[in-house]
C-alpha cells in the first residue's frame, strides 16, 4: 500500500500541471540557407564486401575457420 502512495503522489502532482504549447513557427529562427538541401556524405555500397555462404550440414570447425580467415583469403 505504501508503494502505491509513493508512486501515486508524483502522478497526481503531474496531473495538476499546465500543458505547455509548442512555440509558434513565426518565432523560430529561419534556416541559414532557405532553399538549400543538405549534402550527404558518400557511402560505400551497402553490400560491397558480401560473400555468400550457403547453409550446409555440420562440418569440422577448424576447416571452416581456416576457409573464412582473412589470411586465407576467405573474406
PDB file of C-alpha atoms in Angstrom:
ATOM      1  CA  UNK A   1       0.000   0.000   0.000  1.00  0.00           C
ATOM      2  CA  UNK A   2       2.852   2.360   0.794  1.00  0.00           C
ATOM      3  CA  UNK A   3       4.247   1.730  -2.666  1.00  0.00           C
ATOM      4  CA  UNK A   4       1.027   2.946  -4.285  1.00  0.00           C
ATOM      5  CA  UNK A   5       1.120   6.135  -2.228  1.00  0.00           C
ATOM      6  CA  UNK A   6       4.753   6.792  -3.119  1.00  0.00           C
ATOM      7  CA  UNK A   7       4.117   6.169  -6.825  1.00  0.00           C
ATOM      8  CA  UNK A   8       0.740   7.896  -6.934  1.00  0.00           C
ATOM      9  CA  UNK A   9       1.862  11.186  -5.402  1.00  0.00           C
ATOM     10  CA  UNK A  10       4.096  12.307  -8.340  1.00  0.00           C
ATOM     11  CA  UNK A  11       1.433  11.210 -10.833  1.00  0.00           C
ATOM     12  CA  UNK A  12      -1.213  13.238  -9.008  1.00  0.00           C
ATOM     13  CA  UNK A  13       1.044  16.293  -8.966  1.00  0.00           C
ATOM     14  CA  UNK A  14       1.820  15.918 -12.670  1.00  0.00           C
ATOM     15  CA  UNK A  15      -1.897  15.804 -13.468  1.00  0.00           C
ATOM     16  CA  UNK A  16      -2.343  19.218 -11.845  1.00  0.00           C
ATOM     17  CA  UNK A  17       0.297  20.912 -14.005  1.00  0.00           C
ATOM     18  CA  UNK A  18      -0.306  23.150 -17.008  1.00  0.00           C
ATOM     19  CA  UNK A  19       0.103  21.777 -20.504  1.00  0.00           C
ATOM     20  CA  UNK A  20       2.533  23.895 -22.476  1.00  0.00           C
ATOM     21  CA  UNK A  21       2.028  24.537 -26.171  1.00  0.00           C
ATOM     22  CA  UNK A  22       4.944  24.451 -28.628  1.00  0.00           C
ATOM     23  CA  UNK A  23       6.304  27.768 -29.833  1.00  0.00           C
ATOM     24  CA  UNK A  24       4.669  29.127 -32.994  1.00  0.00           C
ATOM     25  CA  UNK A  25       6.703  28.727 -36.165  1.00  0.00           C
ATOM     26  CA  UNK A  26       6.921  32.523 -36.627  1.00  0.00           C
ATOM     27  CA  UNK A  27       9.127  32.849 -33.529  1.00  0.00           C
ATOM     28  CA  UNK A  28      11.565  30.127 -34.559  1.00  0.00           C
ATOM     29  CA  UNK A  29      14.784  31.024 -36.355  1.00  0.00           C
ATOM     30  CA  UNK A  30      14.848  30.580 -40.116  1.00  0.00           C
ATOM     31  CA  UNK A  31      17.265  28.241 -41.835  1.00  0.00           C
ATOM     32  CA  UNK A  32      20.649  29.629 -42.865  1.00  0.00           C
ATOM     33  CA  UNK A  33      20.007  28.580 -46.467  1.00  0.00           C
ATOM     34  CA  UNK A  34      16.270  28.528 -47.016  1.00  0.00           C
ATOM     35  CA  UNK A  35      16.188  26.616 -50.304  1.00  0.00           C
ATOM     36  CA  UNK A  36      19.383  24.600 -49.848  1.00  0.00           C
ATOM     37  CA  UNK A  37      19.489  20.855 -49.384  1.00  0.00           C
ATOM     38  CA  UNK A  38      21.969  19.125 -47.104  1.00  0.00           C
ATOM     39  CA  UNK A  39      24.707  17.250 -48.888  1.00  0.00           C
ATOM     40  CA  UNK A  40      25.083  13.659 -47.808  1.00  0.00           C
ATOM     41  CA  UNK A  41      28.426  12.006 -47.268  1.00  0.00           C
ATOM     42  CA  UNK A  42      29.273   9.453 -49.932  1.00  0.00           C
ATOM     43  CA  UNK A  43      28.613   5.958 -48.614  1.00  0.00           C
ATOM     44  CA  UNK A  44      30.175   2.795 -49.956  1.00  0.00           C
ATOM     45  CA  UNK A  45      27.799   0.231 -51.359  1.00  0.00           C
ATOM     46  CA  UNK A  46      25.909  -1.453 -48.547  1.00  0.00           C
ATOM     47  CA  UNK A  47      26.751  -4.990 -49.622  1.00  0.00           C
ATOM     48  CA  UNK A  48      30.182  -4.301 -51.131  1.00  0.00           C
ATOM     49  CA  UNK A  49      32.064  -6.946 -49.110  1.00  0.00           C
ATOM     50  CA  UNK A  50      29.309  -9.541 -49.046  1.00  0.00           C
ATOM     51  CA  UNK A  51      30.337 -13.145 -49.617  1.00  0.00           C
ATOM     52  CA  UNK A  52      27.568 -15.709 -49.943  1.00  0.00           C
ATOM     53  CA  UNK A  53      27.974 -18.650 -47.590  1.00  0.00           C
ATOM     54  CA  UNK A  54      25.189 -21.167 -48.122  1.00  0.00           C
ATOM     55  CA  UNK A  55      23.833 -23.191 -45.226  1.00  0.00           C
ATOM     56  CA  UNK A  56      25.394 -26.632 -45.001  1.00  0.00           C
ATOM     57  CA  UNK A  57      25.371 -29.517 -42.595  1.00  0.00           C
ATOM     58  CA  UNK A  58      27.756 -29.896 -39.685  1.00  0.00           C
ATOM     59  CA  UNK A  59      31.426 -29.823 -40.633  1.00  0.00           C
ATOM     60  CA  UNK A  60      34.806 -29.558 -38.991  1.00  0.00           C
ATOM     61  CA  UNK A  61      35.022 -26.181 -37.282  1.00  0.00           C
ATOM     62  CA  UNK A  62      38.786 -25.984 -37.841  1.00  0.00           C
ATOM     63  CA  UNK A  63      38.319 -26.353 -41.595  1.00  0.00           C
ATOM     64  CA  UNK A  64      35.576 -23.720 -41.557  1.00  0.00           C
ATOM     65  CA  UNK A  65      37.766 -21.287 -39.593  1.00  0.00           C
ATOM     66  CA  UNK A  66      40.657 -21.783 -41.995  1.00  0.00           C
ATOM     67  CA  UNK A  67      38.414 -21.212 -45.035  1.00  0.00           C
ATOM     68  CA  UNK A  68      36.941 -17.986 -43.613  1.00  0.00           C
ATOM     69  CA  UNK A  69      40.059 -16.485 -42.080  1.00  0.00           C
ATOM     70  CA  UNK A  70      41.330 -13.236 -43.664  1.00  0.00           C
ATOM     71  CA  UNK A  71      44.840 -14.671 -44.006  1.00  0.00           C
ATOM     72  CA  UNK A  72      43.466 -17.470 -46.217  1.00  0.00           C
ATOM     73  CA  UNK A  73      41.528 -15.013 -48.390  1.00  0.00           C
ATOM     74  CA  UNK A  74      38.147 -16.294 -47.232  1.00  0.00           C
ATOM     75  CA  UNK A  75      36.727 -12.862 -46.506  1.00  0.00           C
TER      76      UNK A  75
END
